[in-house]
PDB file of C-alpha atoms in Angstrom:
ATOM      1  CA  ASP A  27      96.537 -87.737-236.078  1.00 62.00           C
ATOM      2  CA  ALA A  28      94.139 -87.435-233.380  1.00 83.00           C
ATOM      3  CA  GLY A  29      90.891 -85.823-234.399  1.00 95.00           C
ATOM      4  CA  VAL A  30      88.740 -83.703-232.219  1.00 97.00           C
ATOM      5  CA  ILE A  31      88.134 -85.452-228.882  1.00 97.00           C
ATOM      6  CA  GLN A  32      84.848 -84.778-226.831  1.00 98.00           C
ATOM      7  CA  SER A  33      83.962 -86.051-223.512  1.00 97.00           C
ATOM      8  CA  PRO A  34      81.950 -87.691-222.101  1.00 97.00           C
ATOM      9  CA  ARG A  35      80.371 -89.412-225.015  1.00 97.00           C
ATOM     10  CA  HIS A  36      77.022 -90.015-223.233  1.00 97.00           C
ATOM     11  CA  GLU A  37      75.698 -87.971-220.214  1.00 97.00           C
ATOM     12  CA  VAL A  38      72.468 -88.702-218.376  1.00 97.00           C
ATOM     13  CA  THR A  39      71.663 -86.390-215.517  1.00 96.00           C
ATOM     14  CA  GLU A  40      68.742 -85.104-213.625  1.00 96.00           C
ATOM     15  CA  MET A  41      67.041 -81.624-214.213  1.00 97.00           C
ATOM     16  CA  GLY A  42      68.718 -79.067-212.275  1.00 96.00           C
ATOM     17  CA  GLN A  43      72.200 -80.455-212.099  1.00 97.00           C
ATOM     18  CA  GLU A  44      75.149 -78.904-213.739  1.00 97.00           C
ATOM     19  CA  VAL A  45      76.561 -80.456-216.759  1.00 98.00           C
ATOM     20  CA  THR A  46      80.036 -79.887-218.219  1.00 98.00           C
ATOM     21  CA  LEU A  47      81.018 -80.886-221.616  1.00 98.00           C
ATOM     22  CA  ARG A  48      84.735 -81.075-222.608  1.00 98.00           C
ATOM     23  CA  CYS A  49      86.474 -80.501-225.987  1.00 98.00           C
ATOM     24  CA  LYS A  50      89.997 -81.046-227.099  1.00 98.00           C
ATOM     25  CA  PRO A  51      90.608 -79.548-230.628  1.00 98.00           C
ATOM     26  CA  ILE A  52      93.039 -80.478-233.089  1.00 97.00           C
ATOM     27  CA  SER A  53      96.561 -79.250-232.197  1.00 96.00           C
ATOM     28  CA  GLY A  54      97.366 -76.302-234.123  1.00 95.00           C
ATOM     29  CA  HIS A  55      93.825 -75.184-235.099  1.00 96.00           C
ATOM     30  CA  ASP A  56      92.924 -71.712-233.965  1.00 95.00           C
ATOM     31  CA  TYR A  57      89.197 -71.772-234.221  1.00 95.00           C
ATOM     32  CA  LEU A  58      86.835 -73.770-232.019  1.00 97.00           C
ATOM     33  CA  PHE A  59      83.214 -74.049-232.445  1.00 96.00           C
ATOM     34  CA  TRP A  60      80.320 -75.590-230.168  1.00 97.00           C
ATOM     35  CA  TYR A  61      77.179 -76.745-231.853  1.00 96.00           C
ATOM     36  CA  ARG A  62      73.857 -78.312-230.697  1.00 96.00           C
ATOM     37  CA  GLN A  63      72.050 -80.975-232.865  1.00 95.00           C
ATOM     38  CA  THR A  64      68.432 -81.745-232.336  1.00 93.00           C
ATOM     39  CA  MET A  65      65.763 -83.236-234.622  1.00 88.00           C
ATOM     40  CA  MET A  66      63.592 -80.271-234.425  1.00 86.00           C
ATOM     41  CA  ARG A  67      66.208 -77.515-234.917  1.00 86.00           C
ATOM     42  CA  GLY A  68      68.948 -79.274-236.630  1.00 88.00           C
ATOM     43  CA  LEU A  69      72.645 -78.285-236.059  1.00 92.00           C
ATOM     44  CA  GLU A  70      72.765 -74.815-234.313  1.00 92.00           C
ATOM     45  CA  LEU A  71      76.074 -72.970-233.823  1.00 93.00           C
ATOM     46  CA  LEU A  72      76.424 -71.925-230.109  1.00 95.00           C
ATOM     47  CA  ILE A  73      79.400 -70.138-229.921  1.00 95.00           C
ATOM     48  CA  TYR A  74      83.020 -70.035-231.498  1.00 95.00           C
ATOM     49  CA  PHE A  75      86.357 -68.984-230.297  1.00 96.00           C
ATOM     50  CA  ASN A  76      89.555 -67.613-232.101  1.00 95.00           C
ATOM     51  CA  ASN A  77      92.815 -67.978-230.562  1.00 96.00           C
ATOM     52  CA  ASN A  78      90.750 -68.817-227.314  1.00 96.00           C
ATOM     53  CA  VAL A  79      88.800 -65.597-227.314  1.00 96.00           C
ATOM     54  CA  PRO A  80      85.098 -65.857-227.713  1.00 96.00           C
ATOM     55  CA  ILE A  81      84.088 -64.256-231.100  1.00 94.00           C
ATOM     56  CA  ASP A  82      80.359 -64.638-231.521  1.00 92.00           C
ATOM     57  CA  ASP A  83      78.045 -66.338-228.759  1.00 93.00           C
ATOM     58  CA  SER A  84      74.761 -65.084-229.991  1.00 91.00           C
ATOM     59  CA  GLY A  85      73.698 -68.720-230.661  1.00 91.00           C
ATOM     60  CA  MET A  86      73.886 -69.382-226.992  1.00 94.00           C
ATOM     61  CA  PRO A  87      70.381 -69.955-225.917  1.00 87.00           C
ATOM     62  CA  GLU A  88      70.270 -68.650-222.339  1.00 85.00           C
ATOM     63  CA  ASP A  89      72.431 -67.546-219.494  1.00 91.00           C
ATOM     64  CA  ARG A  90      72.274 -71.044-218.178  1.00 95.00           C
ATOM     65  CA  PHE A  91      74.948 -71.886-220.829  1.00 97.00           C
ATOM     66  CA  SER A  92      78.442 -70.843-220.688  1.00 97.00           C
ATOM     67  CA  ALA A  93      81.594 -71.620-222.678  1.00 98.00           C
ATOM     68  CA  LYS A  94      85.296 -71.158-221.770  1.00 97.00           C
ATOM     69  CA  MET A  95      88.622 -71.853-223.486  1.00 98.00           C
ATOM     70  CA  PRO A  96      91.330 -71.308-221.121  1.00 97.00           C
ATOM     71  CA  ASN A  97      93.982 -72.650-223.510  1.00 95.00           C
ATOM     72  CA  ALA A  98      94.520 -73.663-227.026  1.00 95.00           C
ATOM     73  CA  SER A  99      93.942 -77.308-226.386  1.00 96.00           C
ATOM     74  CA  PHE A 100      90.839 -77.194-224.137  1.00 97.00           C
ATOM     75  CA  SER A 101      87.302 -75.910-223.966  1.00 98.00           C
ATOM     76  CA  THR A 102      84.270 -76.410-221.910  1.00 98.00           C
ATOM     77  CA  LEU A 103      80.547 -75.977-222.353  1.00 98.00           C
ATOM     78  CA  LYS A 104      78.615 -75.770-219.245  1.00 98.00           C
ATOM     79  CA  ILE A 105      74.857 -75.717-218.448  1.00 97.00           C
ATOM     80  CA  GLN A 106      73.616 -74.838-215.005  1.00 97.00           C
ATOM     81  CA  PRO A 107      70.948 -75.550-214.163  1.00 96.00           C
ATOM     82  CA  SER A 108      70.141 -78.142-216.791  1.00 96.00           C
ATOM     83  CA  GLU A 109      66.553 -78.620-218.272  1.00 96.00           C
ATOM     84  CA  PRO A 110      64.812 -81.424-220.298  1.00 96.00           C
ATOM     85  CA  ARG A 111      64.812 -79.256-223.241  1.00 95.00           C
ATOM     86  CA  ASP A 112      68.693 -79.132-223.260  1.00 96.00           C
ATOM     87  CA  SER A 113      68.747 -82.659-224.175  1.00 97.00           C
ATOM     88  CA  ALA A 114      70.463 -82.865-227.581  1.00 97.00           C
ATOM     89  CA  VAL A 115      73.799 -83.987-229.207  1.00 97.00           C
ATOM     90  CA  TYR A 116      76.592 -81.342-228.571  1.00 98.00           C
ATOM     91  CA  PHE A 117      79.327 -81.192-231.133  1.00 98.00           C
ATOM     92  CA  CYS A 118      82.634 -79.603-230.935  1.00 98.00           C
ATOM     93  CA  ALA A 119      84.574 -78.730-234.069  1.00 97.00           C
ATOM     94  CA  SER A 120      87.865 -76.916-234.803  1.00 96.00           C
ATOM     95  CA  SER A 121      89.493 -75.380-237.872  1.00 94.00           C
ATOM     96  CA  PHE A 122      92.591 -73.672-239.180  1.00 94.00           C
ATOM     97  CA  GLY A 123      91.639 -70.404-240.325  1.00 89.00           C
ATOM     98  CA  ARG A 124      88.721 -70.599-242.701  1.00 85.00           C
ATOM     99  CA  GLU A 125      89.610 -74.242-243.608  1.00 88.00           C
ATOM    100  CA  PRO A 126      86.837 -76.820-243.339  1.00 90.00           C
ATOM    101  CA  GLN A 127      86.045 -77.846-239.790  1.00 93.00           C
ATOM    102  CA  HIS A 128      86.760 -81.002-238.142  1.00 96.00           C
ATOM    103  CA  PHE A 129      84.043 -82.404-235.810  1.00 97.00           C
ATOM    104  CA  GLY A 130      84.236 -84.636-232.643  1.00 97.00           C
ATOM    105  CA  ASP A 131      81.809 -87.365-232.386  1.00 96.00           C
ATOM    106  CA  GLY A 132      79.585 -85.357-230.044  1.00 97.00           C
ATOM    107  CA  THR A 133      78.222 -85.864-226.495  1.00 98.00           C
ATOM    108  CA  ARG A 134      74.752 -87.388-226.277  1.00 97.00           C
ATOM    109  CA  LEU A 135      73.170 -85.397-223.405  1.00 98.00           C
ATOM    110  CA  SER A 136      69.900 -86.482-221.835  1.00 97.00           C
ATOM    111  CA  ILE A 137      68.294 -84.475-219.081  1.00 97.00           C
ATOM    112  CA  LEU A 138      65.696 -86.339-217.030  1.00 96.00           C
TER     113      LEU A 138
ATOM    114  CA  SER B  11      66.549 -68.798-239.590  1.00 46.00           C
ATOM    115  CA  GLN B  12      70.075 -68.574-240.615  1.00 52.00           C
ATOM    116  CA  GLN B  13      69.979 -72.224-241.675  1.00 61.00           C
ATOM    117  CA  GLY B  14      69.660 -73.217-245.184  1.00 71.00           C
ATOM    118  CA  GLU B  15      67.362 -76.092-246.429  1.00 82.00           C
ATOM    119  CA  GLU B  16      68.160 -79.323-248.048  1.00 85.00           C
ATOM    120  CA  ASP B  17      65.687 -80.965-250.401  1.00 87.00           C
ATOM    121  CA  PRO B  18      64.596 -83.721-250.170  1.00 93.00           C
ATOM    122  CA  GLN B  19      64.649 -84.356-246.517  1.00 92.00           C
ATOM    123  CA  ALA B  20      64.952 -88.206-247.226  1.00 95.00           C
ATOM    124  CA  LEU B  21      66.096 -90.096-250.290  1.00 96.00           C
ATOM    125  CA  SER B  22      66.278 -93.878-250.775  1.00 97.00           C
ATOM    126  CA  ILE B  23      67.876 -95.379-254.002  1.00 97.00           C
ATOM    127  CA  GLN B  24      69.436 -98.560-255.145  1.00 97.00           C
ATOM    128  CA  GLU B  25      73.116 -99.236-255.091  1.00 97.00           C
ATOM    129  CA  GLY B  26      74.768 -98.169-258.423  1.00 97.00           C
ATOM    130  CA  GLU B  27      72.180 -95.232-258.814  1.00 97.00           C
ATOM    131  CA  ASN B  28      73.054 -91.572-258.590  1.00 98.00           C
ATOM    132  CA  ALA B  29      71.742 -89.390-255.794  1.00 97.00           C
ATOM    133  CA  THR B  30      71.060 -85.718-256.096  1.00 97.00           C
ATOM    134  CA  MET B  31      70.554 -83.442-253.066  1.00 96.00           C
ATOM    135  CA  ASN B  32      69.690 -79.710-253.186  1.00 96.00           C
ATOM    136  CA  CYS B  33      70.523 -77.018-250.993  1.00 94.00           C
ATOM    137  CA  SER B  34      69.024 -73.514-250.806  1.00 94.00           C
ATOM    138  CA  TYR B  35      70.272 -70.475-248.627  1.00 91.00           C
ATOM    139  CA  LYS B  36      69.239 -67.005-247.943  1.00 88.00           C
ATOM    140  CA  THR B  37      72.097 -64.719-247.671  1.00 86.00           C
ATOM    141  CA  SER B  38      75.368 -63.806-249.640  1.00 87.00           C
ATOM    142  CA  ILE B  39      78.116 -66.427-248.962  1.00 88.00           C
ATOM    143  CA  ASN B  40      81.748 -66.637-249.282  1.00 88.00           C
ATOM    144  CA  ASN B  41      81.665 -70.523-249.961  1.00 91.00           C
ATOM    145  CA  LEU B  42      79.451 -73.356-249.435  1.00 93.00           C
ATOM    146  CA  GLN B  43      80.516 -76.676-248.136  1.00 94.00           C
ATOM    147  CA  TRP B  44      78.977 -80.156-248.022  1.00 96.00           C
ATOM    148  CA  TYR B  45      79.305 -82.476-245.012  1.00 96.00           C
ATOM    149  CA  ARG B  46      78.302 -86.120-244.267  1.00 97.00           C
ATOM    150  CA  GLN B  47      77.384 -87.351-240.815  1.00 97.00           C
ATOM    151  CA  ASN B  48      77.017 -91.281-240.289  1.00 96.00           C
ATOM    152  CA  SER B  49      74.857 -92.310-237.707  1.00 94.00           C
ATOM    153  CA  GLY B  50      76.050 -91.784-234.044  1.00 92.00           C
ATOM    154  CA  ARG B  51      79.005 -89.706-235.524  1.00 94.00           C
ATOM    155  CA  GLY B  52      80.278 -86.274-236.136  1.00 95.00           C
ATOM    156  CA  LEU B  53      80.057 -84.346-239.521  1.00 96.00           C
ATOM    157  CA  VAL B  54      82.878 -85.092-242.002  1.00 97.00           C
ATOM    158  CA  HIS B  55      83.816 -82.374-244.533  1.00 96.00           C
ATOM    159  CA  LEU B  56      83.330 -83.604-248.227  1.00 97.00           C
ATOM    160  CA  ILE B  57      83.816 -80.578-250.472  1.00 96.00           C
ATOM    161  CA  LEU B  58      84.095 -76.821-250.763  1.00 94.00           C
ATOM    162  CA  ILE B  59      82.960 -74.533-253.353  1.00 95.00           C
ATOM    163  CA  ARG B  60      83.618 -70.887-253.524  1.00 93.00           C
ATOM    164  CA  SER B  61      81.154 -68.346-254.404  1.00 92.00           C
ATOM    165  CA  ASN B  62      83.053 -67.540-257.696  1.00 94.00           C
ATOM    166  CA  GLU B  63      82.983 -71.132-258.839  1.00 96.00           C
ATOM    167  CA  ARG B  64      80.085 -73.046-260.515  1.00 97.00           C
ATOM    168  CA  GLU B  65      81.072 -76.495-260.473  1.00 97.00           C
ATOM    169  CA  LYS B  66      83.380 -78.576-258.507  1.00 97.00           C
ATOM    170  CA  HIS B  67      84.281 -82.309-258.669  1.00 96.00           C
ATOM    171  CA  SER B  68      85.937 -84.751-256.164  1.00 95.00           C
ATOM    172  CA  GLY B  69      85.969 -88.446-256.927  1.00 96.00           C
ATOM    173  CA  ARG B  70      82.120 -89.575-257.314  1.00 97.00           C
ATOM    174  CA  LEU B  71      80.968 -86.203-255.876  1.00 97.00           C
ATOM    175  CA  ARG B  72      79.878 -83.336-258.123  1.00 98.00           C
ATOM    176  CA  VAL B  73      78.722 -80.041-256.620  1.00 98.00           C
ATOM    177  CA  THR B  74      77.084 -77.078-258.416  1.00 98.00           C
ATOM    178  CA  LEU B  75      76.486 -73.572-257.139  1.00 97.00           C
ATOM    179  CA  ASP B  76      74.347 -70.986-258.450  1.00 96.00           C
ATOM    180  CA  THR B  77      74.636 -67.733-256.369  1.00 94.00           C
ATOM    181  CA  SER B  78      71.939 -66.123-258.460  1.00 95.00           C
ATOM    182  CA  LYS B  79      69.489 -68.620-257.118  1.00 95.00           C
ATOM    183  CA  LYS B  80      71.132 -69.086-253.892  1.00 94.00           C
ATOM    184  CA  SER B  81      71.207 -72.780-254.510  1.00 95.00           C
ATOM    185  CA  SER B  82      73.661 -75.689-254.546  1.00 96.00           C
ATOM    186  CA  SER B  83      73.258 -79.343-255.580  1.00 97.00           C
ATOM    187  CA  LEU B  84      75.339 -82.425-254.524  1.00 97.00           C
ATOM    188  CA  LEU B  85      75.366 -85.300-256.934  1.00 98.00           C
ATOM    189  CA  ILE B  86      76.887 -88.617-255.820  1.00 98.00           C
ATOM    190  CA  THR B  87      77.315 -91.068-258.664  1.00 97.00           C
ATOM    191  CA  ALA B  88      77.320 -94.894-258.686  1.00 97.00           C
ATOM    192  CA  SER B  89      76.284 -94.807-255.123  1.00 97.00           C
ATOM    193  CA  ARG B  90      77.295 -97.554-252.606  1.00 97.00           C
ATOM    194  CA  ALA B  91      75.667 -98.825-249.495  1.00 97.00           C
ATOM    195  CA  ALA B  92      78.545 -97.036-247.683  1.00 97.00           C
ATOM    196  CA  ASP B  93      77.198 -93.810-248.712  1.00 97.00           C
ATOM    197  CA  THR B  94      74.075 -94.184-246.562  1.00 98.00           C
ATOM    198  CA  ALA B  95      74.366 -91.117-244.173  1.00 98.00           C
ATOM    199  CA  SER B  96      72.888 -87.771-243.523  1.00 96.00           C
ATOM    200  CA  TYR B  97      74.289 -84.830-245.870  1.00 97.00           C
ATOM    201  CA  PHE B  98      74.423 -81.132-244.817  1.00 95.00           C
ATOM    202  CA  CYS B  99      75.244 -77.965-246.754  1.00 94.00           C
ATOM    203  CA  ALA B 100      76.926 -75.280-244.699  1.00 93.00           C
ATOM    204  CA  THR B 101      77.132 -71.678-245.788  1.00 90.00           C
ATOM    205  CA  GLY B 102      80.053 -69.472-244.914  1.00 84.00           C
ATOM    206  CA  ARG B 103      79.570 -65.710-244.846  1.00 77.00           C
ATOM    207  CA  ARG B 104      81.948 -62.954-246.171  1.00 69.00           C
ATOM    208  CA  THR B 105      82.821 -61.798-242.762  1.00 74.00           C
ATOM    209  CA  GLY B 106      83.429 -63.991-239.748  1.00 75.00           C
ATOM    210  CA  ASN B 107      84.257 -67.636-239.867  1.00 78.00           C
ATOM    211  CA  GLN B 108      81.017 -69.145-238.714  1.00 80.00           C
ATOM    212  CA  PHE B 109      79.118 -71.666-240.869  1.00 84.00           C
ATOM    213  CA  TYR B 110      75.213 -72.249-240.905  1.00 86.00           C
ATOM    214  CA  PHE B 111      74.270 -75.729-241.616  1.00 89.00           C
ATOM    215  CA  GLY B 112      71.030 -76.720-243.475  1.00 85.00           C
ATOM    216  CA  THR B 113      68.596 -79.290-242.134  1.00 85.00           C
ATOM    217  CA  GLY B 114      70.095 -82.263-243.956  1.00 92.00           C
ATOM    218  CA  THR B 115      69.019 -84.907-246.348  1.00 95.00           C
ATOM    219  CA  SER B 116      69.126 -88.456-245.098  1.00 96.00           C
ATOM    220  CA  LEU B 117      70.159 -90.777-247.919  1.00 97.00           C
ATOM    221  CA  THR B 118      69.733 -94.565-247.779  1.00 97.00           C
ATOM    222  CA  VAL B 119      71.422 -96.706-250.304  1.00 97.00           C
ATOM    223  CA  ILE B 120      69.900-100.134-250.697  1.00 97.00           C
ATOM    224  CA  PRO B 121      72.411-103.065-251.462  1.00 94.00           C
TER     225      PRO B 121
END
């Protein structure tokens, strides 16, 4: 079975540019989570969706960050405008109900 | 911070030895999970223990949970070089479906 698929795997862009990260969850999963991982702050939950509806976005750091889930098989995390401090690895994960989460391999984002 | 904390931050052992990692958390939980992360990859679920359980086994893994001390431990027996990875605990609250991850223990198993 295909796991959670994230794209791109790596993104390098200049400060001020818009960045869009993409995620395809496992088919049939009704929860989707976005995380950010840095050495300093560890793994932080940014936002999660249930049946395509955002449930908790309290972890979204600033208004520059936005996330959407237009349908059950696709979600995006957008940063506009991007800043060097946004550099991190961004993970998407999905789950069925309260079952354990399945993670993608992440997008390594570098903002110059 | 909502995160738990793992201890130690880093652990280096010889192949065949046992590895023990600890996790402390701050709030009441519904369950606690352990995940593994290989370098450059996403997290992989290892084992889940519910708040009314005290011990759970899965293969070479043994997890304990002490809710009175708000702590858990993960024991990997007869370690292998392939166990080299970072290990994270994640706590699930009684309401909602979000999990909060600890800071991780980096385990190195020397062949």
